[in-house]
Short mmCIF file of C-alpha atoms and ligand atoms in Angstrom, two decimals:
data_model
loop_
_atom_site.label_atom_id
_atom_site.label_comp_id
_atom_site.label_asym_id
_atom_site.label_seq_id
_atom_site.Cartn_x
_atom_site.Cartn_y
_atom_site.Cartn_z
CA MET P 1 -21.70 36.90 -5.13
CA THR P 2 -18.98 36.27 -2.62
CA ALA P 3 -20.02 36.15 1.01
CA GLN P 4 -18.51 38.28 3.70
CA LEU P 5 -16.62 36.34 6.35
CA ILE P 6 -17.69 36.54 10.00
CA ASP P 7 -14.32 36.42 11.68
CA GLY P 8 -14.57 34.49 14.98
CA ASN P 9 -10.98 35.31 15.95
CA ALA P 10 -11.44 39.05 15.57
CA LEU P 11 -14.85 39.05 17.35
CA SER P 12 -13.33 36.87 20.09
CA ARG P 13 -10.43 39.31 20.60
CA GLN P 14 -12.92 42.17 21.04
CA LEU P 15 -15.19 40.25 23.44
CA ARG P 16 -12.20 38.90 25.42
CA ALA P 17 -10.81 42.51 25.85
CA GLU P 18 -14.19 43.55 27.19
CA VAL P 19 -14.17 40.63 29.64
CA ALA P 20 -10.62 41.47 30.76
CA GLN P 21 -11.80 45.01 31.44
CA ARG P 22 -14.79 43.79 33.46
CA ALA P 23 -12.52 41.35 35.41
CA SER P 24 -10.15 44.18 36.27
CA THR P 25 -13.06 46.35 37.55
CA LEU P 26 -14.41 43.45 39.66
CA LYS P 27 -10.98 42.86 41.11
CA THR P 28 -10.83 46.41 42.37
CA GLN P 29 -14.04 45.48 44.30
CA GLY P 30 -12.32 42.47 45.87
CA THR P 31 -13.49 39.61 43.59
CA THR P 32 -11.30 37.80 41.03
CA PRO P 33 -13.41 35.66 38.61
CA GLY P 34 -12.45 32.06 39.15
CA LEU P 35 -12.98 28.99 36.87
CA ALA P 36 -12.28 25.40 37.79
CA VAL P 37 -11.85 22.91 34.97
CA ILE P 38 -11.90 19.19 35.69
CA LEU P 39 -10.37 16.70 33.30
CA VAL P 40 -10.71 12.97 33.91
CA GLY P 41 -8.65 10.59 31.83
CA ASP P 42 -6.18 11.20 28.97
CA ASN P 43 -8.31 11.97 25.92
CA SER P 44 -5.89 13.86 23.77
CA ALA P 45 -8.49 16.27 22.19
CA SER P 46 -9.85 17.03 25.68
CA GLN P 47 -6.35 17.89 26.91
CA VAL P 48 -5.98 20.49 24.17
CA TYR P 49 -9.40 21.98 24.82
CA VAL P 50 -8.80 22.21 28.53
CA ARG P 51 -5.32 23.82 28.05
CA ASN P 52 -6.87 26.41 25.77
CA LYS P 53 -9.61 27.20 28.26
CA VAL P 54 -7.17 27.64 31.14
CA LYS P 55 -4.90 29.82 29.01
CA ALA P 56 -7.85 32.02 27.97
CA CYS P 57 -8.78 32.49 31.59
CA GLU P 58 -5.26 33.46 32.53
CA ASP P 59 -5.09 35.97 29.66
CA ALA P 60 -8.37 37.54 30.86
CA GLY P 61 -6.92 37.94 34.39
CA PHE P 62 -9.11 35.15 35.97
CA HIS P 63 -8.11 32.81 38.70
CA SER P 64 -8.13 29.37 37.11
CA VAL P 65 -7.76 25.89 38.54
CA LEU P 66 -7.11 22.82 36.47
CA GLU P 67 -7.84 19.52 38.19
CA LYS P 68 -6.56 16.45 36.27
CA TYR P 69 -7.55 12.97 37.44
CA ASP P 70 -6.70 9.51 36.29
CA ALA P 71 -9.33 7.59 34.23
CA SER P 72 -9.71 5.31 37.22
CA MET P 73 -11.36 8.04 39.28
CA THR P 74 -14.76 6.83 40.57
CA GLU P 75 -18.00 8.61 39.98
CA ALA P 76 -18.37 9.18 43.75
CA GLU P 77 -14.94 10.84 43.94
CA LEU P 78 -15.78 13.10 40.97
CA LEU P 79 -19.15 14.06 42.50
CA ALA P 80 -17.35 14.90 45.72
CA ARG P 81 -14.89 17.19 43.89
CA VAL P 82 -17.78 18.98 42.19
CA GLU P 83 -19.53 19.48 45.54
CA ALA P 84 -16.31 20.86 47.07
CA LEU P 85 -16.06 23.36 44.20
CA ASN P 86 -19.71 24.33 44.56
CA ASN P 87 -18.77 25.37 48.10
CA ASP P 88 -15.54 27.16 47.21
CA PRO P 89 -16.16 30.94 47.19
CA SER P 90 -13.03 31.56 45.00
CA ILE P 91 -14.64 29.52 42.18
CA HIS P 92 -17.44 31.09 40.16
CA GLY P 93 -17.60 28.65 37.28
CA ILE P 94 -17.13 24.87 37.11
CA LEU P 95 -16.51 22.97 33.90
CA VAL P 96 -16.22 19.28 33.67
CA GLN P 97 -14.71 18.38 30.35
CA LEU P 98 -16.69 15.82 28.40
CA PRO P 99 -16.54 13.03 27.42
CA LEU P 100 -16.01 11.32 30.77
CA PRO P 101 -14.79 7.70 31.14
CA LYS P 102 -17.64 5.23 30.48
CA HIS P 103 -18.10 4.19 34.13
CA ILE P 104 -19.11 7.81 35.07
CA ASP P 105 -22.62 9.12 34.30
CA ASP P 106 -22.18 12.54 32.53
CA HIS P 107 -25.68 13.58 33.33
CA LYS P 108 -25.29 12.92 37.10
CA VAL P 109 -22.06 14.92 37.15
CA ILE P 110 -23.54 17.93 35.31
CA GLU P 111 -26.57 17.96 37.52
CA THR P 112 -24.34 18.07 40.59
CA ILE P 113 -22.81 21.35 39.44
CA SER P 114 -24.52 24.28 41.15
CA PRO P 115 -26.70 26.10 38.54
CA ALA P 116 -25.06 29.30 39.78
CA LYS P 117 -21.69 27.94 38.62
CA ASP P 118 -22.87 26.14 35.46
CA VAL P 119 -20.86 28.22 32.99
CA ASP P 120 -21.02 25.56 30.28
CA GLY P 121 -24.85 25.92 30.40
CA PHE P 122 -25.47 22.13 30.23
CA HIS P 123 -27.41 21.83 33.55
CA VAL P 124 -31.15 21.10 33.22
CA ALA P 125 -31.74 24.32 35.16
CA SER P 126 -29.81 26.29 32.56
CA ALA P 127 -31.66 24.62 29.68
CA GLY P 128 -34.94 25.32 31.43
CA ALA P 129 -34.06 28.94 32.14
CA LEU P 130 -33.35 29.40 28.41
CA MET P 131 -36.66 27.75 27.53
CA VAL P 132 -38.77 30.04 29.72
CA GLY P 133 -36.71 33.23 29.38
CA GLU P 134 -35.33 33.25 32.92
CA VAL P 135 -31.80 34.19 34.02
CA GLY P 136 -29.37 31.28 33.61
CA PHE P 137 -26.25 30.43 31.65
CA LYS P 138 -26.42 29.91 27.90
CA ALA P 139 -24.53 27.00 26.33
CA CYS P 140 -21.35 28.49 25.00
CA THR P 141 -21.31 27.36 21.38
CA PRO P 142 -24.80 28.51 20.40
CA TYR P 143 -24.31 31.68 22.52
CA GLY P 144 -21.16 32.38 20.43
CA CYS P 145 -23.21 31.92 17.20
CA MET P 146 -25.77 34.46 18.45
CA LYS P 147 -22.89 36.93 19.10
CA MET P 148 -21.70 36.35 15.60
CA LEU P 149 -25.17 37.22 14.29
CA GLU P 150 -25.22 40.33 16.47
CA SER P 151 -21.89 41.40 15.06
CA ILE P 152 -23.42 41.69 11.61
CA GLY P 153 -26.46 43.65 12.86
CA MET P 154 -28.72 40.63 13.33
CA LYS P 155 -29.55 40.84 17.04
CA ASP P 156 -33.32 40.93 16.44
CA LEU P 157 -34.39 38.26 13.94
CA ARG P 158 -38.03 39.30 13.67
CA GLY P 159 -39.30 38.31 10.27
CA LYS P 160 -36.35 36.03 9.57
CA HIS P 161 -36.47 32.28 9.13
CA ALA P 162 -33.66 30.34 10.81
CA VAL P 163 -32.96 26.67 10.05
CA VAL P 164 -30.83 24.72 12.53
CA ILE P 165 -29.39 21.46 11.23
CA GLY P 166 -28.79 19.18 14.27
CA ARG P 167 -30.68 18.73 17.56
CA SER P 168 -28.07 17.84 20.16
CA ASN P 169 -28.63 19.05 23.74
CA ILE P 170 -25.38 21.09 23.70
CA VAL P 171 -25.69 22.83 20.29
CA GLY P 172 -28.78 22.31 18.14
CA LYS P 173 -31.58 22.59 20.73
CA PRO P 174 -30.18 25.55 22.72
CA MET P 175 -29.28 27.23 19.35
CA ALA P 176 -32.93 26.92 18.27
CA MET P 177 -34.14 28.37 21.61
CA MET P 178 -31.77 31.33 21.34
CA LEU P 179 -32.86 32.07 17.76
CA LEU P 180 -36.48 31.90 18.93
CA ALA P 181 -35.72 34.26 21.84
CA ALA P 182 -34.31 36.65 19.17
CA ASN P 183 -37.71 36.53 17.42
CA ALA P 184 -36.73 34.32 14.47
CA THR P 185 -39.13 31.75 13.02
CA VAL P 186 -37.19 28.52 13.67
CA THR P 187 -37.10 25.14 12.03
CA ILE P 188 -35.00 22.40 13.65
CA THR P 189 -33.87 19.64 11.28
CA HIS P 190 -32.02 16.38 11.92
CA SER P 191 -31.25 13.03 10.41
CA GLY P 192 -34.92 12.23 10.14
CA THR P 193 -35.77 15.36 8.07
CA ALA P 194 -37.20 14.21 4.75
CA ASP P 195 -36.05 17.02 2.46
CA LEU P 196 -33.30 19.07 4.21
CA ALA P 197 -32.60 21.18 1.11
CA ALA P 198 -36.27 22.29 0.87
CA MET P 199 -35.96 23.62 4.41
CA THR P 200 -32.53 25.29 4.09
CA ARG P 201 -33.48 26.99 0.80
CA GLN P 202 -36.12 28.98 2.66
CA ALA P 203 -33.72 30.10 5.37
CA ASP P 204 -32.34 33.60 6.03
CA VAL P 205 -30.03 32.01 8.61
CA VAL P 206 -28.71 28.46 8.52
CA VAL P 207 -26.74 26.98 11.39
CA ALA P 208 -25.11 23.62 10.62
CA ALA P 209 -24.26 21.53 13.73
CA VAL P 210 -24.01 17.96 12.46
CA GLY P 211 -20.39 16.73 12.41
CA LYS P 212 -20.37 15.64 8.78
CA ARG P 213 -18.65 17.29 5.84
CA ASN P 214 -20.66 18.92 3.04
CA VAL P 215 -24.03 18.61 4.74
CA LEU P 216 -24.79 22.07 3.32
CA THR P 217 -23.89 22.70 -0.30
CA ALA P 218 -24.40 25.77 -2.51
CA ASP P 219 -27.66 24.51 -4.13
CA MET P 220 -29.22 24.29 -0.61
CA VAL P 221 -28.68 27.97 0.26
CA LYS P 222 -30.84 31.00 -0.48
CA PRO P 223 -28.78 33.81 -2.14
CA GLY P 224 -27.66 36.27 0.54
CA ALA P 225 -28.41 33.97 3.51
CA VAL P 226 -26.21 33.91 6.64
CA VAL P 227 -24.44 30.58 7.14
CA ILE P 228 -22.94 29.61 10.51
CA ASP P 229 -20.89 26.46 10.49
CA VAL P 230 -20.53 24.80 13.96
CA GLY P 231 -19.18 21.45 12.57
CA MET P 232 -15.61 20.32 13.26
CA ASN P 233 -14.43 17.57 10.88
CA ARG P 234 -11.27 16.50 9.11
CA ASN P 235 -10.92 16.59 5.33
CA ASP P 236 -9.06 14.05 3.19
CA GLU P 237 -5.79 15.93 3.91
CA GLY P 238 -6.47 15.78 7.61
CA LYS P 239 -7.14 19.53 7.88
CA LEU P 240 -9.95 20.91 10.10
CA CYS P 241 -13.17 21.64 8.18
CA GLY P 242 -16.85 22.31 8.93
CA ASP P 243 -20.16 20.84 7.86
CA VAL P 244 -20.55 23.37 5.07
CA ASP P 245 -19.08 23.09 1.58
CA PHE P 246 -17.25 26.41 2.19
CA GLY P 247 -15.93 26.92 -1.37
CA GLY P 248 -19.34 26.51 -2.98
CA VAL P 249 -21.52 28.10 -0.36
CA LYS P 250 -19.46 31.32 -0.11
CA GLU P 251 -20.40 32.13 -3.67
CA VAL P 252 -24.14 32.13 -2.70
CA ALA P 253 -24.37 33.20 0.91
CA GLY P 254 -24.29 36.81 2.13
CA PHE P 255 -22.27 35.99 5.26
CA ILE P 256 -20.42 32.81 6.22
CA THR P 257 -18.27 31.63 9.16
CA PRO P 258 -15.04 29.87 8.27
CA VAL P 259 -13.62 26.70 9.86
CA PRO P 260 -11.15 27.13 11.49
CA GLY P 261 -11.42 30.72 12.78
CA GLY P 262 -15.25 30.88 13.07
CA VAL P 263 -17.38 29.36 15.79
CA GLY P 264 -14.47 27.51 17.42
CA PRO P 265 -12.77 30.50 19.17
CA MET P 266 -16.21 31.90 20.08
CA THR P 267 -16.99 28.89 22.26
CA ILE P 268 -14.11 29.57 24.67
CA THR P 269 -14.86 33.31 24.54
CA MET P 270 -18.43 32.71 25.72
CA LEU P 271 -17.12 30.47 28.51
CA LEU P 272 -15.16 33.51 29.70
CA VAL P 273 -18.29 35.75 29.36
CA ASN P 274 -20.35 33.27 31.40
CA THR P 275 -17.65 32.98 34.05
CA MET P 276 -17.42 36.74 34.27
CA GLU P 277 -21.21 36.95 34.61
CA ALA P 278 -21.19 34.27 37.34
CA ALA P 279 -18.56 36.20 39.30
CA GLU P 280 -20.46 39.49 38.93
CA ARG P 281 -23.68 37.82 40.08
CA ALA P 282 -21.90 36.24 43.06
CA SER P 283 -20.24 39.57 44.02
CA VAL P 284 -23.65 41.29 44.28
CA GLY P 285 -24.89 38.42 46.42
P1 NAP J 1 -24.26 15.30 17.70
O1 NAP J 1 -24.65 15.20 19.16
O2 NAP J 1 -23.61 14.09 17.05
O3 NAP J 1 -25.52 15.73 16.88
C1 NAP J 1 -25.46 15.78 15.49
C2 NAP J 1 -26.89 16.14 14.97
O4 NAP J 1 -26.77 16.08 13.53
C3 NAP J 1 -27.93 15.15 15.38
O5 NAP J 1 -29.12 15.84 15.75
C4 NAP J 1 -28.23 14.32 14.06
O6 NAP J 1 -29.57 13.94 13.93
C5 NAP J 1 -27.94 15.37 13.03
N1 NAP J 1 -27.57 14.77 11.72
C6 NAP J 1 -26.78 13.74 11.46
N2 NAP J 1 -26.71 13.49 10.16
C7 NAP J 1 -27.53 14.39 9.56
C8 NAP J 1 -27.87 14.65 8.22
N3 NAP J 1 -27.35 13.98 7.24
N4 NAP J 1 -28.74 15.67 7.98
C9 NAP J 1 -29.25 16.43 8.98
N5 NAP J 1 -28.96 16.24 10.29
C10 NAP J 1 -28.09 15.22 10.57
O7 NAP J 1 -23.22 16.51 17.49
P2 NAP J 1 -22.95 17.88 18.34
O8 NAP J 1 -22.38 17.58 19.59
O9 NAP J 1 -24.19 18.67 18.25
O10 NAP J 1 -21.83 18.49 17.37
C11 NAP J 1 -22.12 18.80 16.01
C12 NAP J 1 -20.83 19.26 15.36
O11 NAP J 1 -20.40 20.48 16.02
C13 NAP J 1 -19.60 18.31 15.56
O12 NAP J 1 -18.78 18.39 14.35
C14 NAP J 1 -18.88 18.89 16.73
O13 NAP J 1 -17.50 18.61 16.71
C15 NAP J 1 -19.10 20.36 16.49
N6 NAP J 1 -19.01 21.20 17.65
C16 NAP J 1 -18.23 22.33 17.58
C17 NAP J 1 -18.11 23.16 18.65
C18 NAP J 1 -17.27 24.39 18.45
O14 NAP J 1 -16.84 24.96 19.46
N7 NAP J 1 -17.03 24.85 17.22
C19 NAP J 1 -18.73 22.89 19.85
C20 NAP J 1 -19.58 21.72 19.96
C21 NAP J 1 -19.67 20.92 18.81
P3 NAP J 1 -30.28 12.90 14.94
O15 NAP J 1 -30.54 13.70 16.20
O16 NAP J 1 -31.52 12.53 14.22
O17 NAP J 1 -29.30 11.78 15.10
#
């Protein structure tokens, strides 16, 4: 069996076109969705991510502001910038690119973002809203994975067993909560899981969010399962690859996401969706 690909680029194009349409409708009502992105320091990967986010906003017709600061910026100065953006009515979403320089407390900065503008979905209020089923913002990467499942007709996962590999606050844990909200039976695994393969072999859906190559191999996958690969690693040739042994697993799985061209583009797409949602909520007061 050869798995069908879930194409994150194609799905992103479709979702971004829908967002651009919503943005143009909102503009006719006097509101342009606005995203502010703050970058502190000169981390080269962060610079690429930030550029891509700003470009995606511009393509969707959003107002976007990129604030770049030297690594010597103090925590107090950064908190003051976040507060100013919280009070800026032209900005509906605020994203502070992580990682921050070591002298700045990430958690403190994220908690200073107004939950109404927390389009990355990292604020404790957003995580709590997800946990109890209230309105909030969903973390972009797992939200993108849910959209990928929806695109193959798996919006309601009642009766399905989903196994998440990884328990970070930004991917694994919110992923598990979103799968649970979609009625799946969910198992969260991590580095302390005794027999990972025994778990994944039972899964109808496996989401790998570890950051290590070949964490999921063909012998660990139930025939026909859906495999979502969040990992971003480099192979021996320096090329981008995921956590999944793609060549082997695609012969067993029913659906699989590639790396690159899978979850990666969906993350920025869901940032646009969240910013759009924030602007729509603000416009109705
Ligand atoms: P993280 O904070 O380092 O978490 C990794 C998780 O994997 C931890 O929970 C860890 O367990 C678990 N783990 C480590 N080794 C394991 C093993 N051998 N078996 C089972 N679990 C294991 O990473 P993250 O921030 O969640 O990111 C995960 C990956 O996703 C990275 O490659 C990252 O680059 C990628 N990512 C991609 C996107 C995207 O847009 N595509 C977005 C975000 C992240 P413990 O908790 O026990 O240590």
